[in-house]
Amino acid sequence: MSERIFWAPGRVNLIGEFTDLVGGPVLPAALDLGIRIEAEAAETIDLCSHELGGRARLAADGSPLGGENEGWARYVAAVAVELALLGRPAVGLEGEISSTLPIGAGLSSSAALEVTAGLALCAVADFSLEPLELAQAARRAEHRAVGVPCGILDQAASLLGRAGSAVLLDTGTLAYEYVPLPEGITLVIVGSGVSRRLESSGYATRQGEVERALTAFAGRAPGEITLAEIESGEKLGRFDPVAARRLRHAVSESERVHEVARLLGDPTPPNLTRLDEVFAAGHESVRRDWEASTPELDLLVELARENGAVAARMTGGGFGGSIVALAWADEAAALADSILSAYESRGDAPATAYICRASAGAGEIS
Ligand code: GLA
């Protein structure tokens, strides 16, 4: 039996933050940073990682083999269990996991691990799933592993990514299309140094809050609700101000996703001033209405804009993590350096910058 290699990228979300919690649109891109599994079929699951530390030792259906599976091993176990529930034959996997993706930076390292483990487990068992079926199984695995009620954004982005493009995904219908990034534009991601864990953040609470407001709209989709209706609903006491703010973010953010997709796709050429404004409004909405930004993320966005980014905002699950900036490729390194040195002189935590390309989604490397 020979080793096979599987790869799943992390993602950066250009805009459409937390909208997947209410079936709204998102606009992520897969990154050229990710997780790799080099493994072969075996009787049990036995994966180790020098980089991540630790080991996953499980029965082929994901059930424990006696020892504790902690840290990243919980995700592998949960993926194996979800795939077994879908009928994957119980074939094990033995090999090594490596990663170029920073952990806890808000770039979906857990989704990349779930997706790459899922691909490898499916391949060795000759079991095939459509990309979005695997994304859904991986999302359920995230719930199972750490109890986080996340949306489909991260897992879908990792599987659907395409080089040079963002993916415009309707998380309600799962319909998607590709939005090519303008020629010469690259992604600058800056990690705030404040690591984030969805399970201990306010992520789950926010979901309960937005649902509180949505109940008052009796089953109407957020895409059909207007900002004026939210304002009057709040005035009439149909929901509380916190719930109103959460829904206002979800509704206004969904509009921004469509506007950014239109702006990026405009060949004549794109209106970059407007792009900057929409990204800034998106950041402000996460800060003020969803309340998931941090002073460090606010500072990084400010520095990125001051230092010539085309557009910048926080990205991902919030409460720490990273910002994403769009920049001209030939200015990206200088932009990253200016942000890092200004941040260092004003902030506490050490920031890290990554210049990335929108990349292809997960798959087997032959
Ligand atoms: C995390 C979740 C996603 C999404 C983002 C915020 O990354 O896993 O489902 O909700 O936060 O957009």
XYZ file of N, CA and C in Angstrom, residues 57-234:
534
model
N -5.510 8.268 17.828
C -5.569 6.801 17.712
C -7.002 6.362 17.936
N -7.590 5.873 16.855
C -9.032 5.605 16.881
C -9.349 4.340 16.097
N -10.517 3.783 16.370
C -11.010 2.724 15.489
C -11.383 3.386 14.159
N -11.505 2.589 13.115
C -11.747 3.159 11.782
C -13.059 3.935 11.713
N -14.007 3.645 12.599
C -15.279 4.388 12.586
C -15.234 5.603 13.509
N -14.045 5.919 14.030
C -13.884 7.121 14.846
C -14.090 6.888 16.336
N -14.474 5.672 16.725
C -14.673 5.464 18.163
C -13.314 5.323 18.846
N -13.245 5.722 20.124
C -11.947 5.747 20.811
C -11.366 4.343 20.981
N -10.036 4.272 21.025
C -9.386 2.970 21.208
C -8.798 2.871 22.610
N -9.405 3.504 23.546
C -8.883 3.443 24.917
C -8.274 4.766 25.343
N -7.204 5.216 24.665
C -6.492 6.435 25.094
C -7.330 7.692 24.868
N -6.884 8.775 25.448
C -7.566 10.064 25.279
C -7.189 10.671 23.927
N -8.161 11.148 23.187
C -7.841 11.909 21.984
C -8.146 13.367 22.283
N -7.080 14.137 22.388
C -7.275 15.538 22.777
C -6.866 16.472 21.639
N -7.100 17.757 21.843
C -6.659 18.756 20.868
C -7.187 18.438 19.482
N -6.317 18.473 18.476
C -6.752 18.304 17.088
C -7.324 16.907 16.838
N -6.930 15.922 17.647
C -7.420 14.551 17.434
C -8.945 14.480 17.569
N -9.524 15.392 18.348
C -10.991 15.391 18.510
C -11.692 15.648 17.177
N -11.063 16.503 16.348
C -11.681 16.816 15.051
C -11.629 15.600 14.117
N -10.481 14.900 14.153
C -10.352 13.716 13.296
C -11.395 12.680 13.713
N -11.523 12.478 15.023
C -12.493 11.496 15.531
C -13.900 11.872 15.077
N -14.223 13.149 15.214
C -15.588 13.584 14.883
C -15.869 13.425 13.389
N -14.861 13.681 12.547
C -15.054 13.508 11.094
C -15.289 12.033 10.785
N -14.478 11.160 11.399
C -14.638 9.723 11.136
C -16.033 9.261 11.563
N -16.524 9.763 12.686
C -17.861 9.372 13.154
C -18.920 9.871 12.168
N -18.802 11.131 11.733
C -19.796 11.673 10.790
C -19.798 10.890 9.479
N -18.611 10.517 9.000
C -18.548 9.774 7.735
C -19.101 8.362 7.911
N -18.860 7.762 9.082
C -19.413 6.422 9.341
C -20.939 6.492 9.298
N -21.487 7.579 9.848
C -22.954 7.731 9.833
C -23.484 7.854 8.409
N -22.624 8.338 7.487
C -23.054 8.459 6.085
C -22.795 7.168 5.300
N -22.211 6.160 5.986
C -22.014 4.860 5.329
C -20.608 4.591 4.835
N -19.634 5.398 5.281
C -18.255 5.122 4.842
C -17.797 3.768 5.396
N -17.262 2.897 4.564
C -16.749 1.627 5.066
C -15.627 1.866 6.091
N -15.520 0.983 7.076
C -14.577 1.207 8.186
C -13.140 0.853 7.789
N -12.532 1.722 7.003
C -11.121 1.553 6.643
C -10.331 2.599 7.427
N -9.220 2.185 8.059
C -8.420 3.121 8.854
C -7.432 3.902 7.994
N -6.603 4.690 8.676
C -5.709 5.628 7.981
C -4.489 5.830 8.863
N -3.300 5.598 8.288
C -2.099 5.751 9.108
C -1.155 6.729 8.437
N -0.709 7.722 9.153
C 0.210 8.657 8.515
C 0.466 9.896 9.344
N 0.825 10.949 8.635
C 1.360 12.155 9.285
C 0.599 13.402 8.807
N 0.363 14.319 9.737
C -0.312 15.585 9.405
C 0.695 16.721 9.514
N 0.720 17.592 8.526
C 1.563 18.789 8.666
C 0.757 20.014 8.266
N 1.231 21.184 8.671
C 0.418 22.385 8.463
C 1.268 23.608 8.176
N 0.794 24.430 7.254
C 1.437 25.730 7.040
C 0.510 26.840 7.537
N -0.581 26.421 8.158
C -1.624 27.357 8.557
C -1.445 27.722 10.034
N -1.429 29.018 10.357
C -1.318 29.341 11.783
C -2.571 28.895 12.535
N -2.410 28.375 13.719
C -3.543 27.877 14.509
C -4.090 29.017 15.364
N -5.390 29.189 15.394
C -5.986 30.212 16.259
C -5.930 31.613 15.658
N -5.560 31.719 14.379
C -5.464 33.053 13.760
C -6.756 33.426 13.044
N -7.767 32.570 13.132
C -9.033 32.887 12.482
C -9.017 32.551 10.996
N -8.119 31.651 10.580
C -8.035 31.285 9.158
C -8.519 29.851 8.934
N -9.305 29.357 9.870
C -9.990 28.063 9.732
C -9.081 26.853 9.712
N -8.157 26.810 10.663
C -7.306 25.621 10.727
C -8.130 24.381 11.075
N -9.164 24.538 11.916
C -9.928 23.337 12.284
C -10.727 22.828 11.082
N -11.294 23.733 10.281
C -12.029 23.291 9.095
C -11.083 22.619 8.099
N -9.871 23.179 7.930
C -8.912 22.568 6.997
C -8.545 21.167 7.471
N -8.407 20.998 8.780
C -8.102 19.665 9.308
C -9.272 18.706 9.075
N -10.481 19.184 9.349
C -11.658 18.322 9.132
C -11.765 17.909 7.669
N -11.554 18.877 6.784
C -11.731 18.597 5.358
C -10.639 17.647 4.850
N -9.392 17.907 5.252
C -8.336 17.033 4.738
C -8.479 15.617 5.306
N -8.853 15.530 6.588
C -9.068 14.190 7.177
C -10.246 13.513 6.478
N -11.279 14.279 6.195
C -12.457 13.724 5.519
C -12.106 13.203 4.130
N -11.318 13.976 3.387
C -10.928 13.544 2.036
C -10.117 12.258 2.096
N -9.172 12.227 3.058
C -8.296 11.059 3.159
C -9.109 9.820 3.556
N -9.997 9.996 4.537
C -10.801 8.849 4.993
C -11.705 8.344 3.872
N -12.282 9.265 3.110
C -13.146 8.851 1.993
C -12.318 8.120 0.937
N -11.130 8.677 0.615
C -10.336 8.107 -0.484
C -9.879 6.682 -0.161
N -9.369 6.463 1.056
C -8.845 5.115 1.346
C -9.969 4.083 1.396
N -11.201 4.540 1.602
C -12.330 3.601 1.672
C -13.112 3.569 0.365
N -12.577 4.216 -0.678
C -13.299 4.288 -1.968
C -14.725 4.763 -1.788
N -14.885 5.767 -0.950
C -16.214 6.280 -0.618
C -16.248 7.705 -1.141
N -17.240 8.020 -1.967
C -17.156 9.372 -2.526
C -18.354 10.240 -2.135
N -18.042 11.492 -1.854
C -19.070 12.477 -1.490
C -18.874 13.695 -2.373
N -19.951 14.394 -2.677
C -19.845 15.669 -3.371
C -19.175 16.669 -2.429
N -18.445 17.666 -2.972
C -17.754 18.622 -2.101
C -18.653 19.230 -1.013
N -19.880 19.613 -1.383
C -20.716 20.257 -0.361
C -21.289 19.257 0.648
N -21.378 17.982 0.250
C -21.785 16.954 1.241
C -20.673 16.775 2.265
N -19.433 16.761 1.752
C -18.304 16.628 2.673
C -18.210 17.868 3.566
N -18.455 19.047 2.979
C -18.406 20.281 3.784
C -19.435 20.210 4.914
N -20.614 19.699 4.609
C -21.648 19.616 5.647
C -21.283 18.600 6.735
N -20.682 17.477 6.296
C -20.251 16.475 7.284
C -19.158 17.073 8.172
N -18.231 17.836 7.555
C -17.136 18.445 8.319
C -17.685 19.495 9.283
N -18.706 20.209 8.853
C -19.319 21.197 9.740
C -19.981 20.495 10.940
N -20.680 19.401 10.668
C -21.283 18.667 11.788
C -20.198 18.136 12.722
N -19.035 17.783 12.119
C -17.929 17.286 12.940
C -17.428 18.381 13.884
N -17.423 19.617 13.413
C -16.991 20.740 14.268
C -17.932 20.848 15.476
N -19.230 20.712 15.221
C -20.213 20.750 16.316
C -19.912 19.607 17.283
N -19.719 18.424 16.700
C -19.523 17.228 17.519
C -18.246 17.337 18.353
N -17.171 17.859 17.722
C -15.871 17.879 18.397
C -15.823 18.897 19.526
N -16.296 20.118 19.270
C -16.109 21.165 20.275
C -17.399 21.904 20.617
N -18.521 21.426 20.068
C -19.815 21.995 20.448
C -20.080 23.383 19.895
N -19.319 23.796 18.851
C -19.547 25.138 18.305
C -20.586 25.079 17.178
N -21.651 25.887 17.295
C -22.695 25.849 16.265
C -22.316 26.703 15.061
N -21.141 26.409 14.441
C -20.662 27.278 13.361
C -21.489 27.073 12.094
N -21.338 28.002 11.160
C -22.002 27.876 9.861
C -21.135 27.042 8.918
N -21.469 27.096 7.624
C -20.807 26.246 6.622
C -19.635 26.969 5.944
N -19.458 28.266 6.267
C -18.456 29.088 5.570
C -17.095 28.418 5.417
N -16.506 28.016 6.543
C -15.100 27.601 6.522
C -14.901 26.316 5.721
N -15.742 25.337 5.989
C -15.583 24.033 5.342
C -15.886 24.155 3.841
N -16.915 24.943 3.488
C -17.258 25.103 2.070
C -16.139 25.834 1.331
N -15.575 26.873 1.960
C -14.502 27.631 1.302
C -13.303 26.736 1.047
N -12.979 25.889 2.012
C -11.819 25.017 1.866
C -12.011 24.048 0.700
N -13.256 23.604 0.504
C -13.507 22.634 -0.569
C -13.761 23.270 -1.926
N -14.369 24.461 -1.928
C -14.802 25.041 -3.213
C -13.800 26.012 -3.829
N -12.737 26.365 -3.067
C -11.817 27.408 -3.524
C -11.356 27.241 -4.969
N -11.070 28.367 -5.580
C -10.540 28.340 -6.957
C -9.429 29.389 -7.057
N -8.330 29.046 -7.744
C -7.195 29.974 -7.859
C -7.652 31.300 -8.461
N -7.277 32.400 -7.826
C -7.567 33.727 -8.363
C -8.977 34.231 -8.123
N -9.814 33.426 -7.450
C -11.219 33.824 -7.275
C -11.673 33.724 -5.825
N -12.714 34.487 -5.530
C -13.452 34.280 -4.278
C -14.692 33.465 -4.642
N -15.321 32.873 -3.631
C -16.528 32.068 -3.862
C -17.713 32.815 -3.259
N -18.669 33.158 -4.099
C -19.894 33.781 -3.589
C -20.876 32.642 -3.314
N -21.076 32.357 -2.023
C -21.895 31.204 -1.633
C -23.126 31.682 -0.883
N -24.284 31.209 -1.315
C -25.524 31.453 -0.581
C -25.637 30.319 0.428
N -25.456 30.631 1.713
C -25.403 29.539 2.692
C -26.793 28.989 3.008
N -27.828 29.646 2.471
C -29.175 29.113 2.632
C -29.454 28.011 1.619
N -29.153 28.295 0.334
C -29.462 27.315 -0.729
C -28.236 26.489 -1.106
N -27.051 26.939 -0.699
C -25.754 26.349 -1.065
C -25.437 26.517 -2.560
N -26.155 27.425 -3.230
C -25.768 27.766 -4.609
C -24.516 28.646 -4.531
N -23.606 28.476 -5.493
C -22.402 29.312 -5.449
C -21.930 29.654 -6.847
N -21.161 30.735 -6.909
C -20.512 31.115 -8.174
C -19.166 31.730 -7.832
N -18.289 31.796 -8.839
C -16.957 32.338 -8.578
C -16.876 33.801 -8.971
N -16.150 34.570 -8.154
C -15.945 35.990 -8.437
C -14.436 36.199 -8.567
N -13.923 36.338 -9.797
C -12.473 36.511 -9.960
C -12.004 37.803 -9.289
N -10.863 37.742 -8.613
C -10.330 38.963 -7.992
C -9.686 39.808 -9.092
N -9.762 41.143 -8.962
C -9.188 41.989 -10.019
C -7.704 41.701 -10.214
N -7.283 41.765 -11.451
C -5.874 41.576 -11.834
C -4.976 42.450 -10.960
N -3.909 41.880 -10.416
C -2.935 42.677 -9.662
C -3.269 42.865 -8.201
N -4.443 42.385 -7.769
C -4.823 42.534 -6.354
C -4.458 41.261 -5.592
N -3.852 41.450 -4.419
C -3.491 40.289 -3.613
C -4.044 40.430 -2.191
N -3.919 39.351 -1.401
C -4.502 39.348 -0.062
C -3.403 39.509 0.982
N -3.565 40.481 1.841
C -2.633 40.620 2.955
C -3.432 40.335 4.226
N -3.002 39.298 4.943
C -3.718 38.913 6.161
C -2.806 39.217 7.337
N -3.334 39.892 8.332
C -2.492 40.202 9.487
C -3.159 39.661 10.737
N -2.466 38.737 11.395
C -2.965 38.145 12.643
C -2.670 39.083 13.790
N -3.674 39.307 14.650
C -3.528 40.297 15.723
C -2.684 39.770 16.884
N -2.364 38.490 16.864
C -1.595 37.915 17.966
C -2.491 37.541 19.128
N -3.775 37.901 19.040
C -4.726 37.495 20.071
C -5.423 36.276 19.496
N -5.094 35.135 20.076
C -5.593 33.903 19.476
C -7.052 33.702 19.854
N -7.789 33.079 18.956
C -9.210 32.953 19.216
C -9.633 31.498 19.190
N -10.557 31.178 20.052
C -11.154 29.846 20.067
C -12.651 30.063 20.069
N -13.291 29.532 19.016
C -14.734 29.757 18.901
C -15.484 29.282 20.135
N -15.023 28.158 20.700
C -15.818 27.570 21.774
C -15.828 28.427 23.035
N -14.806 29.298 23.199
C -14.811 30.081 24.426
C -15.156 31.548 24.143
N -15.525 31.864 22.911
C -15.849 33.256 22.597
C -17.355 33.472 22.708
N -17.809 34.674 22.327
C -19.243 34.960 22.377
C -19.962 34.495 21.119
N -19.303 33.653 20.319
C -19.847 33.239 19.019
C -21.246 32.629 19.151
N -21.380 31.641 20.045
C -22.661 30.925 20.167
C -23.749 31.846 20.726
N -23.372 32.719 21.665
C -24.350 33.646 22.245
C -24.953 34.539 21.173
N -24.086 35.011 20.262
C -24.559 35.908 19.202
C -25.637 35.219 18.366
N -25.432 33.941 18.126
C -26.400 33.237 17.289
C -27.783 33.224 17.960
N -27.797 32.969 19.272
C -29.061 32.986 20.013
C -29.717 34.359 19.924
N -28.887 35.403 19.985
C -29.424 36.767 19.984
C -30.061 37.136 18.644
N -29.381 36.781 17.542
C -29.953 37.136 16.239
C -31.241 36.337 16.008
N -31.256 35.108 16.507
C -32.475 34.296 16.322
C -33.663 34.875 17.086
N -33.353 35.491 18.216
C -34.406 36.141 19.009
C -35.141 37.183 18.152
N -34.371 37.969 17.416
C -35.002 38.991 16.570
C -35.698 38.350 15.379
N -35.087 37.305 14.829
C -35.680 36.663 13.651
C -37.036 36.027 13.961
N -37.183 35.509 15.178
C -38.476 34.890 15.541
C -39.609 35.891 15.378
N -39.316 37.157 15.692
C -40.370 38.170 15.589
C -40.790 38.385 14.129
N -39.956 37.941 13.186
C -40.308 38.085 11.769
C -40.925 36.807 11.201
N -41.310 35.932 12.102
C -42.072 34.726 11.779
C -41.643 34.012 10.502
N -40.422 33.496 10.517
C -39.986 32.639 9.421
C -39.515 33.371 8.172
N -39.549 34.716 8.160
C -39.044 35.403 6.957
C -37.520 35.314 6.921
N -36.970 35.142 5.724
C -35.508 35.051 5.594
C -34.904 36.439 5.815
N -33.699 36.512 6.414
C -33.073 37.808 6.651
C -32.949 38.643 5.375
N -32.784 37.970 4.232
C -32.658 38.687 2.957
C -33.913 39.459 2.586
N -35.046 39.102 3.205
C -36.304 39.794 2.875
C -36.639 40.878 3.897
N -35.821 40.989 4.934
C -36.126 41.959 5.998
C -35.346 43.255 5.727
N -36.009 44.394 5.914
C -35.305 45.654 5.653
C -34.809 46.253 6.971
N -33.844 47.170 6.840
C -33.305 47.828 8.038
C -34.400 48.654 8.711
N -35.296 49.249 7.897
C -36.386 50.054 8.460
C -37.314 49.177 9.314
N -37.569 47.957 8.864
C -38.432 47.057 9.637
C -37.790 46.687 10.976
N -36.478 46.539 10.950
C -35.790 46.195 12.214
C -35.937 47.361 13.180
N -35.746 48.574 12.648
C -35.844 49.764 13.504
C -37.248 49.875 14.109
N -38.271 49.687 13.268
C -39.616 49.858 13.828
C -39.962 48.694 14.761
N -39.487 47.472 14.445
C -39.726 46.328 15.330
C -39.148 46.581 16.713
N -37.969 47.197 16.723
C -37.321 47.482 18.011
C -38.113 48.550 18.774
